[in-house]
mmCIF file of C-alpha atoms and ligand atoms in Angstrom:
data_model
loop_
_atom_site.group_PDB
_atom_site.id
_atom_site.type_symbol
_atom_site.label_atom_id
_atom_site.label_comp_id
_atom_site.label_asym_id
_atom_site.label_seq_id
_atom_site.Cartn_x
_atom_site.Cartn_y
_atom_site.Cartn_z
ATOM 1 C CA UNK N 17 1.843 -26.067 1.453
ATOM 2 C CA UNK N 18 2.312 -22.869 -0.549
ATOM 3 C CA UNK N 19 3.600 -20.917 2.493
ATOM 4 C CA UNK N 20 6.478 -23.403 2.829
ATOM 5 C CA UNK N 21 7.750 -22.208 -0.546
ATOM 6 C CA UNK N 22 6.499 -18.603 -0.509
ATOM 7 C CA UNK N 23 6.399 -17.669 3.194
ATOM 8 C CA UNK N 24 4.770 -14.300 2.484
ATOM 9 C CA UNK N 25 1.483 -16.227 2.326
ATOM 10 C CA UNK N 26 1.855 -16.807 6.080
ATOM 11 C CA UNK N 27 2.459 -13.139 6.947
ATOM 12 C CA UNK N 28 -0.382 -11.364 8.800
ATOM 13 C CA UNK N 29 -0.682 -7.750 9.964
ATOM 14 C CA UNK N 30 -3.576 -7.065 12.336
ATOM 15 C CA UNK N 31 -4.934 -3.695 13.444
ATOM 16 C CA UNK N 32 -8.028 -3.088 15.615
ATOM 17 C CA UNK N 33 -10.374 -3.446 12.598
ATOM 18 C CA UNK N 34 -8.286 -4.977 9.804
ATOM 19 C CA UNK N 35 -6.289 -7.990 8.753
ATOM 20 C CA UNK N 36 -3.732 -7.431 5.994
ATOM 21 C CA UNK N 37 -2.462 -10.459 4.075
ATOM 22 C CA UNK N 38 -1.057 -11.516 0.741
ATOM 23 C CA UNK N 39 -4.185 -12.274 -1.294
ATOM 24 C CA UNK N 40 -5.078 -15.769 -2.395
ATOM 25 C CA UNK N 41 -6.982 -16.121 -5.675
ATOM 26 C CA UNK N 42 -10.372 -15.684 -3.974
ATOM 27 C CA UNK N 43 -9.155 -12.475 -2.289
ATOM 28 C CA UNK N 44 -7.833 -11.221 -5.628
ATOM 29 C CA UNK N 45 -11.210 -11.906 -7.207
ATOM 30 C CA UNK N 46 -12.895 -9.766 -4.529
ATOM 31 C CA UNK N 47 -10.331 -6.992 -4.984
ATOM 32 C CA UNK N 48 -10.978 -7.093 -8.728
ATOM 33 C CA UNK N 49 -14.733 -6.767 -8.024
ATOM 34 C CA UNK N 50 -14.036 -3.579 -6.052
ATOM 35 C CA UNK N 51 -11.909 -2.198 -8.885
ATOM 36 C CA UNK N 52 -14.612 -3.011 -11.426
ATOM 37 C CA UNK N 53 -17.105 -0.987 -9.367
ATOM 38 C CA UNK N 54 -14.761 2.049 -9.404
ATOM 39 C CA UNK N 55 -12.029 3.318 -7.118
ATOM 40 C CA UNK N 56 -12.523 7.092 -7.319
ATOM 41 C CA UNK N 57 -14.568 9.867 -8.865
ATOM 42 C CA UNK N 58 -13.847 9.478 -12.609
ATOM 43 C CA UNK N 59 -13.476 13.267 -12.848
ATOM 44 C CA UNK N 60 -10.226 13.027 -10.841
ATOM 45 C CA UNK N 61 -7.147 10.825 -11.352
ATOM 46 C CA UNK N 62 -5.253 10.117 -8.127
ATOM 47 C CA UNK N 63 -2.692 7.736 -9.678
ATOM 48 C CA UNK N 64 0.496 8.592 -11.619
ATOM 49 C CA UNK N 65 -0.315 5.740 -13.991
ATOM 50 C CA UNK N 66 -3.931 6.243 -15.023
ATOM 51 C CA UNK N 67 -4.758 2.512 -14.729
ATOM 52 C CA UNK N 68 -8.357 3.195 -13.724
ATOM 53 C CA UNK N 69 -9.191 5.050 -16.970
ATOM 54 C CA UNK N 70 -10.800 2.067 -18.668
ATOM 55 C CA UNK N 71 -13.860 -0.175 -18.427
ATOM 56 C CA UNK N 72 -14.710 -1.968 -15.190
ATOM 57 C CA UNK N 73 -13.914 -5.319 -16.791
ATOM 58 C CA UNK N 74 -10.427 -4.232 -17.868
ATOM 59 C CA UNK N 75 -9.781 -2.529 -14.533
ATOM 60 C CA UNK N 76 -10.593 -5.794 -12.762
ATOM 61 C CA UNK N 77 -8.288 -7.814 -15.017
ATOM 62 C CA UNK N 78 -5.455 -5.318 -14.542
ATOM 63 C CA UNK N 79 -5.737 -5.755 -10.764
ATOM 64 C CA UNK N 80 -5.103 -9.486 -11.199
ATOM 65 C CA UNK N 81 -2.227 -9.037 -13.623
ATOM 66 C CA UNK N 82 -0.623 -6.343 -11.472
ATOM 67 C CA UNK N 83 -0.638 -8.698 -8.458
ATOM 68 C CA UNK N 84 0.814 -11.578 -10.476
ATOM 69 C CA UNK N 85 3.476 -9.279 -11.928
ATOM 70 C CA UNK N 86 4.571 -8.240 -8.420
ATOM 71 C CA UNK N 87 4.869 -11.901 -7.401
ATOM 72 C CA UNK N 88 6.822 -12.831 -10.509
ATOM 73 C CA UNK N 89 9.330 -9.983 -10.411
ATOM 74 C CA UNK N 90 10.044 -10.147 -6.655
ATOM 75 C CA UNK N 91 13.685 -10.114 -5.618
ATOM 76 C CA UNK N 92 15.321 -9.330 -2.255
ATOM 77 C CA UNK N 93 16.900 -6.246 -3.870
ATOM 78 C CA UNK N 94 13.650 -4.954 -5.399
ATOM 79 C CA UNK N 95 10.324 -5.999 -3.872
ATOM 80 C CA UNK N 96 6.750 -4.814 -3.713
ATOM 81 C CA UNK N 97 4.506 -6.468 -1.138
ATOM 82 C CA UNK N 98 0.878 -6.079 -2.119
ATOM 83 C CA UNK N 99 -1.587 -6.913 0.637
ATOM 84 C CA UNK N 100 -5.354 -6.949 0.791
ATOM 85 C CA UNK N 101 -7.107 -5.267 3.704
ATOM 86 C CA UNK N 102 -9.912 -7.370 5.174
ATOM 87 C CA UNK N 103 -12.581 -5.942 7.535
ATOM 88 C CA UNK N 104 -15.243 -8.232 9.033
ATOM 89 C CA UNK N 105 -14.189 -10.968 6.607
ATOM 90 C CA UNK N 106 -14.608 -8.720 3.564
ATOM 91 C CA UNK N 107 -11.818 -7.505 1.253
ATOM 92 C CA UNK N 108 -12.122 -3.697 1.262
ATOM 93 C CA UNK N 109 -8.971 -2.584 -0.557
ATOM 94 C CA UNK N 110 -5.248 -2.981 -0.996
ATOM 95 C CA UNK N 111 -2.099 -1.597 0.571
ATOM 96 C CA UNK N 112 1.411 -2.080 -0.742
ATOM 97 C CA UNK N 113 4.834 -1.433 0.677
ATOM 98 C CA UNK N 114 7.869 -1.520 -1.589
ATOM 99 C CA UNK N 115 11.619 -0.949 -1.587
ATOM 100 C CA UNK N 116 14.793 -1.161 -3.625
ATOM 101 C CA UNK N 117 18.029 -2.282 -1.945
ATOM 102 C CA UNK N 118 16.164 -2.198 1.365
ATOM 103 C CA UNK N 119 18.876 -4.000 3.352
ATOM 104 C CA UNK N 120 21.215 -1.063 2.662
ATOM 105 C CA UNK N 121 18.952 1.943 2.086
ATOM 106 C CA UNK N 122 16.269 1.175 4.734
ATOM 107 C CA UNK N 123 13.582 3.273 3.015
ATOM 108 C CA UNK N 124 10.145 2.049 1.909
ATOM 109 C CA UNK N 125 7.447 3.547 -0.292
ATOM 110 C CA UNK N 126 3.726 2.768 -0.084
ATOM 111 C CA UNK N 127 0.605 2.860 -2.239
ATOM 112 C CA UNK N 128 -3.047 2.043 -1.596
ATOM 113 C CA UNK N 129 -6.671 2.196 -2.638
ATOM 114 C CA UNK N 130 -9.994 1.257 -1.083
ATOM 115 C CA UNK N 131 -13.336 0.397 -2.648
ATOM 116 C CA UNK N 132 -15.334 3.622 -2.777
ATOM 117 C CA UNK N 133 -17.888 2.580 -0.163
ATOM 118 C CA UNK N 134 -15.054 1.921 2.298
ATOM 119 C CA UNK N 135 -13.326 5.299 1.923
ATOM 120 C CA UNK N 136 -13.437 8.079 4.515
ATOM 121 C CA UNK N 137 -13.909 5.736 7.512
ATOM 122 C CA UNK N 138 -10.325 5.658 8.769
ATOM 123 C CA UNK N 139 -9.434 2.359 7.062
ATOM 124 C CA UNK N 140 -6.817 4.047 4.860
ATOM 125 C CA UNK N 141 -5.039 5.349 7.955
ATOM 126 C CA UNK N 142 -5.236 1.964 9.650
ATOM 127 C CA UNK N 143 -3.835 -0.009 6.725
ATOM 128 C CA UNK N 144 -0.971 2.436 6.104
ATOM 129 C CA UNK N 145 -0.177 2.276 9.853
ATOM 130 C CA UNK N 146 -0.020 -1.527 9.521
ATOM 131 C CA UNK N 147 2.632 -1.545 6.787
ATOM 132 C CA UNK N 148 4.570 1.232 8.519
ATOM 133 C CA UNK N 149 4.768 -1.013 11.575
ATOM 134 C CA UNK N 150 5.937 -3.861 9.367
ATOM 135 C CA UNK N 151 8.593 -1.570 7.885
ATOM 136 C CA UNK N 152 9.874 0.159 11.035
ATOM 137 C CA UNK N 153 9.346 -2.539 13.690
ATOM 138 C CA UNK N 154 9.497 -5.691 11.618
ATOM 139 C CA UNK N 155 12.129 -4.840 9.011
ATOM 140 C CA UNK N 156 14.153 -2.021 10.615
ATOM 141 C CA UNK N 157 13.321 0.794 8.198
ATOM 142 C CA UNK N 158 14.709 4.262 8.856
ATOM 143 C CA UNK N 159 12.220 6.176 6.688
ATOM 144 C CA UNK N 160 9.078 5.892 4.583
ATOM 145 C CA UNK N 161 8.137 8.050 1.619
ATOM 146 C CA UNK N 162 4.779 8.866 0.074
ATOM 147 C CA UNK N 163 3.388 11.148 -2.568
ATOM 148 C CA UNK N 164 -0.075 12.487 -3.337
ATOM 149 C CA UNK N 165 -1.361 14.893 -5.927
ATOM 150 C CA UNK N 166 -2.213 18.267 -4.461
ATOM 151 C CA UNK N 167 -5.964 17.644 -4.820
ATOM 152 C CA UNK N 168 -5.846 14.271 -3.011
ATOM 153 C CA UNK N 169 -6.914 15.362 0.474
ATOM 154 C CA UNK N 170 -7.621 11.799 1.623
ATOM 155 C CA UNK N 171 -4.138 10.460 0.866
ATOM 156 C CA UNK N 172 -2.519 13.614 2.255
ATOM 157 C CA UNK N 173 -4.792 13.305 5.321
ATOM 158 C CA UNK N 174 -3.555 9.767 5.989
ATOM 159 C CA UNK N 175 0.078 10.913 5.731
ATOM 160 C CA UNK N 176 -0.499 13.916 7.988
ATOM 161 C CA UNK N 177 -2.140 11.793 10.696
ATOM 162 C CA UNK N 178 0.739 9.306 10.643
ATOM 163 C CA UNK N 179 3.431 11.977 11.077
ATOM 164 C CA UNK N 180 4.870 12.471 7.571
ATOM 165 C CA UNK N 181 6.522 15.825 6.837
ATOM 166 C CA UNK N 182 6.419 17.684 3.517
ATOM 167 C CA UNK N 183 9.443 16.803 1.418
ATOM 168 C CA UNK N 184 9.176 18.835 -1.764
ATOM 169 C CA UNK N 185 7.440 18.576 -5.101
ATOM 170 C CA UNK N 186 7.430 16.270 -8.109
ATOM 171 C CA UNK N 187 5.754 17.013 -11.425
ATOM 172 C CA UNK N 188 3.920 14.429 -13.518
ATOM 173 C CA UNK N 189 2.108 14.121 -16.823
ATOM 174 C CA UNK N 190 -1.361 12.787 -15.978
ATOM 175 C CA UNK N 191 -4.079 12.563 -18.620
ATOM 176 C CA UNK N 192 -1.828 14.825 -20.714
ATOM 177 C CA UNK N 193 -1.742 17.565 -18.064
ATOM 178 C CA UNK N 194 1.013 18.813 -15.744
ATOM 179 C CA UNK N 195 0.175 17.734 -12.206
ATOM 180 C CA UNK N 196 1.957 18.612 -8.963
ATOM 181 C CA UNK N 197 2.745 15.824 -6.525
ATOM 182 C CA UNK N 198 3.404 16.557 -2.862
ATOM 183 C CA UNK N 199 6.293 14.390 -1.666
ATOM 184 C CA UNK N 200 6.184 13.285 1.959
ATOM 185 C CA UNK N 201 8.777 11.768 4.288
ATOM 186 C CA UNK N 202 8.358 9.926 7.574
ATOM 187 C CA UNK N 203 11.529 9.277 9.564
ATOM 188 C CA UNK N 204 11.728 6.916 12.507
ATOM 189 C CA UNK N 205 11.404 9.564 15.275
ATOM 190 C CA UNK N 206 8.332 11.126 13.635
ATOM 191 C CA UNK N 207 6.796 7.663 13.092
ATOM 192 C CA UNK N 208 7.317 6.809 16.758
ATOM 193 C CA UNK N 209 5.861 10.126 17.928
ATOM 194 C CA UNK N 210 2.711 9.814 15.768
ATOM 195 C CA UNK N 211 2.093 6.112 16.361
ATOM 196 C CA UNK N 212 -1.331 5.477 17.901
ATOM 197 C CA UNK N 213 -2.646 2.328 16.144
ATOM 198 C CA UNK N 214 -1.767 -1.084 17.604
ATOM 199 C CA UNK N 215 -0.396 -3.480 14.979
ATOM 200 C CA UNK N 216 0.289 -7.184 15.484
ATOM 201 C CA UNK N 217 2.696 -8.862 13.056
ATOM 202 C CA UNK N 218 2.841 -12.651 12.741
ATOM 203 C CA UNK N 219 4.622 -14.994 10.350
ATOM 204 C CA UNK N 220 7.441 -12.561 9.516
ATOM 205 C CA UNK N 221 10.531 -14.561 10.506
ATOM 206 C CA UNK N 222 10.535 -17.003 7.534
ATOM 207 C CA UNK N 223 9.947 -14.063 5.156
ATOM 208 C CA UNK N 224 13.079 -12.114 6.143
ATOM 209 C CA UNK N 225 15.343 -13.572 3.403
ATOM 210 C CA UNK N 226 12.797 -12.464 0.794
ATOM 211 C CA UNK N 227 13.203 -8.886 2.072
ATOM 212 C CA UNK N 228 16.989 -9.254 1.760
ATOM 213 C CA UNK N 229 17.456 -9.335 5.531
ATOM 214 C CA UNK N 230 18.861 -12.758 6.352
ATOM 215 C CA UNK N 231 21.004 -15.403 4.693
ATOM 216 C CA UNK N 232 19.047 -17.085 1.916
HETATM 217 C C1 COA Z 5 -6.472 7.541 -0.218
HETATM 218 C C2 COA Z 5 -7.277 6.528 0.575
HETATM 219 C C3 COA Z 5 -6.541 5.167 0.611
HETATM 220 C C4 COA Z 5 -7.367 7.090 2.037
HETATM 221 O O1 COA Z 5 -8.095 6.198 2.835
HETATM 222 P P1 COA Z 5 -9.404 6.679 3.644
HETATM 223 O O2 COA Z 5 -9.839 5.547 4.463
HETATM 224 O O3 COA Z 5 -10.380 7.241 2.676
HETATM 225 O O4 COA Z 5 -8.829 7.847 4.550
HETATM 226 P P2 COA Z 5 -9.122 8.042 6.123
HETATM 227 O O5 COA Z 5 -10.586 7.880 6.374
HETATM 228 O O6 COA Z 5 -8.190 7.179 6.894
HETATM 229 O O7 COA Z 5 -8.782 9.590 6.297
HETATM 230 C C5 COA Z 5 -7.535 10.098 6.706
HETATM 231 C C6 COA Z 5 -7.652 11.586 6.948
HETATM 232 O O8 COA Z 5 -7.914 12.262 5.724
HETATM 233 C C7 COA Z 5 -9.147 12.958 5.808
HETATM 234 N N1 COA Z 5 -9.918 12.719 4.582
HETATM 235 C C8 COA Z 5 -10.329 11.515 4.121
HETATM 236 N N2 COA Z 5 -11.001 11.675 2.968
HETATM 237 C C9 COA Z 5 -11.016 13.003 2.727
HETATM 238 C C10 COA Z 5 -11.553 13.814 1.688
HETATM 239 N N3 COA Z 5 -12.202 13.250 0.655
HETATM 240 N N4 COA Z 5 -11.398 15.152 1.771
HETATM 241 C C11 COA Z 5 -10.745 15.706 2.799
HETATM 242 N N5 COA Z 5 -10.176 14.994 3.806
HETATM 243 C C12 COA Z 5 -10.323 13.666 3.769
HETATM 244 C C13 COA Z 5 -9.879 12.337 6.940
HETATM 245 O O9 COA Z 5 -10.780 13.262 7.490
HETATM 246 C C14 COA Z 5 -8.815 11.911 7.871
HETATM 247 O O10 COA Z 5 -8.401 12.936 8.727
HETATM 248 P P3 COA Z 5 -9.144 13.194 10.149
HETATM 249 O O11 COA Z 5 -9.214 11.870 10.834
HETATM 250 O O12 COA Z 5 -8.234 14.175 10.795
HETATM 251 O O13 COA Z 5 -10.487 13.709 9.833
HETATM 252 C C15 COA Z 5 -8.710 6.328 0.007
HETATM 253 O O14 COA Z 5 -9.442 7.527 0.158
HETATM 254 C C16 COA Z 5 -8.705 5.912 -1.450
HETATM 255 O O15 COA Z 5 -8.639 4.737 -1.750
HETATM 256 N N6 COA Z 5 -8.812 6.899 -2.390
HETATM 257 C C17 COA Z 5 -8.865 6.595 -3.827
HETATM 258 C C18 COA Z 5 -7.533 6.076 -4.346
HETATM 259 C C19 COA Z 5 -6.358 6.956 -3.950
HETATM 260 O O16 COA Z 5 -6.439 8.171 -3.950
HETATM 261 N N7 COA Z 5 -5.232 6.284 -3.623
HETATM 262 C C20 COA Z 5 -4.005 6.967 -3.220
HETATM 263 C C21 COA Z 5 -3.273 7.478 -4.398
HETATM 264 S S1 COA Z 5 -1.853 8.430 -3.840
#
């Protein structure tokens, strides 16, 4: 079975309305469908890499290749876990959690997007809460970082609800323009104080060596 060789396929995060899991090919196909339909208002660009600025067909293909790239380049010292969020049996978006030298540094970053029809209904908060629980409870993180452009109220709203504090500014070139990013930081005490969403984690134990946390 694939999970015997790549135990991340057996990992599940469950919140009141969502299941988060490593996508199989059918899940990836559904995520690609969502990307093809559009992830945001084309007038805005919420991502540092403007991967959505292309046709629906190419956007869909890039979702597949991005997922396969993350699988192929995984190492315990530098990993990016990309999960799909599933509500009522339907893939609604994706949430990642990533780290470099996690076993030593104990800091994770995150990234996410939802299909447009699923935005603004609290799912973004719920799926970020799920990977924060994986990071802090499951893996022993000490902090999580995030960043959103100053016009991205939804991403900033998720961070605010989950307890992140402002942590300075980064500047980016996006579509050839200078764009301000708001850096955010969530330490363990703030995470604990803001935590309101129940998260159940199963299938983690055999994955720990892949996160650099147990003898391999
Ligand atoms: C960012 C994203 C994942 C957030 O998920 P979401 O489900 O839409 O957000 P939530 O419904 O959980 O909202 C979280 C908070 O932000 C607020 N919020 C959400 N959308 C908002 C908007 N468009 N304008 C202002 N506030 C907004 C919500 O009101 C909520 O706060 P509240 O409960 O106090 O009212 C989602 O909107 C998305 O995929 N956007 C496009 C891609 C993107 O921007 N990705 C992140 C790049 S950094």
